[in-house]
């Protein structure tokens, strides 16, 4: 059976979520492997949200928000970038490949970019294979 | 420049000279209290005490090889609000570094505070210290520092200091106003005090101590200790890495953990007033447990063990000072410090941050730069287009 990854995406309300909406209304096609979680700003994504997603078996996690300078809460995306940097230092020490965690900036008008990013990420994770956590008792 | 003062040790009793020094500090008009570890009268346990009477320092012993808790947390409580007097606090290097982290988080103040740091020779895990004292009795402290300083290993027959101490590359107190020097010092005959700040200079001047030159062999002695500890530390990292490099291995490593959260209570830099893991966020619905079990065939209780440790690693590893109190506090012998230090080494390097190094350096997760880590979002690529 072919492996279909599950990707959890934390997207900010003002930019990437709007882009996802636009991708939908523009009838762009992208793989259905992504589970969007809308947050007000990437600056509210505590590392523990990402950790929880991985421990529950997510094959990858995407955090995506406004471009630098465009965050509706001024600097939430800069704070998010530090937290992703932090997680990229921690998670690989326990065997999570760095590619499984991604940070992107996708603006509200970037529906095409959103669809492309998801498509690309799904094929990358499909090639990488399932997360080590799948089906294991990790609590 | 740092000024060094010298006190001649009488009757080869370093500890008595140290106590006399503390007494003279507490006799200063502007110093109202001393925070210092003392042997308790009811039992030979050494705990931090607050002393206001200069005559009540006979049991003071900051060199006892025991470290039941990290006093940074206590000092944070003591300095939470301004006091009318100055407190002098006698601390180990890792307590000072943890306190500096707490000050940056607005959980402590350096106003009206003099920090007296001791060179640190290490300490035994709590359980071992009780057994060491059983064996060595009232000679424990003296034998311990003499043996460590003369290079005996293990310092006392049959007992090794905590792994945290063996792996600690910060044996000299940074951030202290006054340093009580031990490395490279002939403790049978002399004691050296080094003032590192204007407040420290002022206190030493008020005490009218003759100034002296730092012992020649000190720098070399410190370098030797630091090198040994770094070697030990790096071996510890390698071993720990092998035991935790996948989630499956990490689960095995933490298998005995019962989520008592003692490790975070003991941790001086776990700064939240209320930890999310004890809030109702983790009062899961009863049916939730069954759903988890359904999905994975069975689940271990208590749940959220790995989640707890990974979260704590992400929240405080940049501030971890490696004091080892987490391991010391664990009722189930889980090597928590080893895990935290291994991860902290990486996260601190990533932000070029060293906890306790300077009050001026903000905690890395509290700040950002507008352009940094461009490779995270592939911006380097875009810029080149
Ligand atoms: S995590 Fe452990 S070693 Fe690090 S500061 Fe906290 S108690 Fe000390
Ligand atoms: S002290 Fe030990 S048993 Fe308790 S939560 Fe920490 S690691 Fe687990
Ligand atoms: S509102 Fe979009 S990242 Fe802050």
Tab-separated table of C-alpha atoms in Angstrom, chain A residues 46-49 51-52 55-57 67-68 75 78-79 81-96 102-105 113 132-133 135-139, chain B residues 244-248 250 276 292 295-296 298-300 304-307 310-311 313-315 318 339 342-343 346-347 350-351 364-365 367-370 372-373 376-377 379 382:
chain	number	residue	atom	x	y	z
A	46	UNK	CA	3.957	27.310	21.176
A	47	UNK	CA	6.560	24.609	20.560
A	48	UNK	CA	4.341	22.185	22.428
A	49	UNK	CA	1.688	22.322	19.661
A	51	UNK	CA	5.595	18.495	19.563
A	52	UNK	CA	2.098	17.192	20.262
A	55	UNK	CA	3.845	12.633	19.063
A	56	UNK	CA	0.342	11.924	17.799
A	57	UNK	CA	1.853	10.606	14.596
A	67	UNK	CA	5.836	37.631	5.208
A	68	UNK	CA	8.325	39.506	7.395
A	75	UNK	CA	6.272	40.605	14.987
A	78	UNK	CA	9.676	36.668	13.882
A	79	UNK	CA	8.980	34.984	17.204
A	81	UNK	CA	10.875	31.775	13.385
A	82	UNK	CA	12.937	31.542	16.602
A	83	UNK	CA	10.697	28.783	17.933
A	84	UNK	CA	11.005	26.796	14.720
A	85	UNK	CA	14.752	27.256	14.869
A	86	UNK	CA	14.648	25.925	18.438
A	87	UNK	CA	12.553	22.893	17.451
A	88	UNK	CA	14.876	22.185	14.556
A	89	UNK	CA	17.687	21.873	17.084
A	90	UNK	CA	15.688	19.638	19.426
A	91	UNK	CA	13.579	17.257	17.329
A	92	UNK	CA	16.358	15.862	15.091
A	93	UNK	CA	18.187	14.783	18.259
A	94	UNK	CA	15.372	12.288	18.743
A	95	UNK	CA	15.341	11.023	15.204
A	96	UNK	CA	12.865	13.363	13.504
A	102	UNK	CA	8.724	23.462	7.741
A	103	UNK	CA	8.216	27.193	8.115
A	104	UNK	CA	6.969	29.300	5.236
A	105	UNK	CA	5.634	32.783	4.601
A	113	UNK	CA	2.073	29.528	-3.767
A	132	UNK	CA	8.936	6.922	13.365
A	133	UNK	CA	6.021	7.574	15.716
A	135	UNK	CA	1.558	3.164	15.315
A	136	UNK	CA	3.883	3.261	18.306
A	137	UNK	CA	2.907	3.817	21.884
A	138	UNK	CA	4.391	7.179	22.716
A	139	UNK	CA	2.675	8.999	25.533
B	244	UNK	CA	17.947	8.652	23.120
B	245	UNK	CA	18.473	9.121	19.401
B	246	UNK	CA	15.040	7.854	18.373
B	247	UNK	CA	11.647	8.307	19.958
B	248	UNK	CA	11.590	4.625	20.746
B	250	UNK	CA	13.780	8.063	24.368
B	276	UNK	CA	0.609	23.945	31.897
B	292	UNK	CA	-6.206	6.983	22.442
B	295	UNK	CA	-6.036	4.101	18.108
B	296	UNK	CA	-2.881	2.499	19.486
B	298	UNK	CA	-3.136	0.258	24.364
B	299	UNK	CA	-1.626	3.288	26.042
B	300	UNK	CA	0.544	3.765	29.079
B	304	UNK	CA	1.895	12.757	28.251
B	305	UNK	CA	5.272	11.678	29.643
B	306	UNK	CA	7.346	12.211	26.503
B	307	UNK	CA	5.237	15.247	25.714
B	310	UNK	CA	10.010	17.483	25.158
B	311	UNK	CA	7.957	20.526	26.094
B	313	UNK	CA	13.195	20.877	26.771
B	314	UNK	CA	11.750	23.381	24.337
B	315	UNK	CA	10.771	25.851	27.032
B	318	UNK	CA	18.244	27.505	26.498
B	339	UNK	CA	19.165	14.539	28.627
B	342	UNK	CA	22.711	17.252	25.860
B	343	UNK	CA	19.839	19.136	24.251
B	346	UNK	CA	22.693	22.426	20.998
B	347	UNK	CA	19.940	24.948	21.631
B	350	UNK	CA	22.069	27.773	18.062
B	351	UNK	CA	21.374	31.150	19.630
B	364	UNK	CA	16.859	34.022	23.161
B	365	UNK	CA	13.160	33.209	22.915
B	367	UNK	CA	13.756	38.535	21.293
B	368	UNK	CA	14.337	38.267	17.538
B	369	UNK	CA	16.150	39.961	14.709
B	370	UNK	CA	14.361	40.970	11.572
B	372	UNK	CA	18.067	35.879	10.773
B	373	UNK	CA	18.006	32.168	9.999
B	376	UNK	CA	14.638	28.193	7.579
B	377	UNK	CA	12.256	29.690	5.036
B	379	UNK	CA	14.940	33.070	1.737
B	382	UNK	CA	14.824	33.666	-3.207
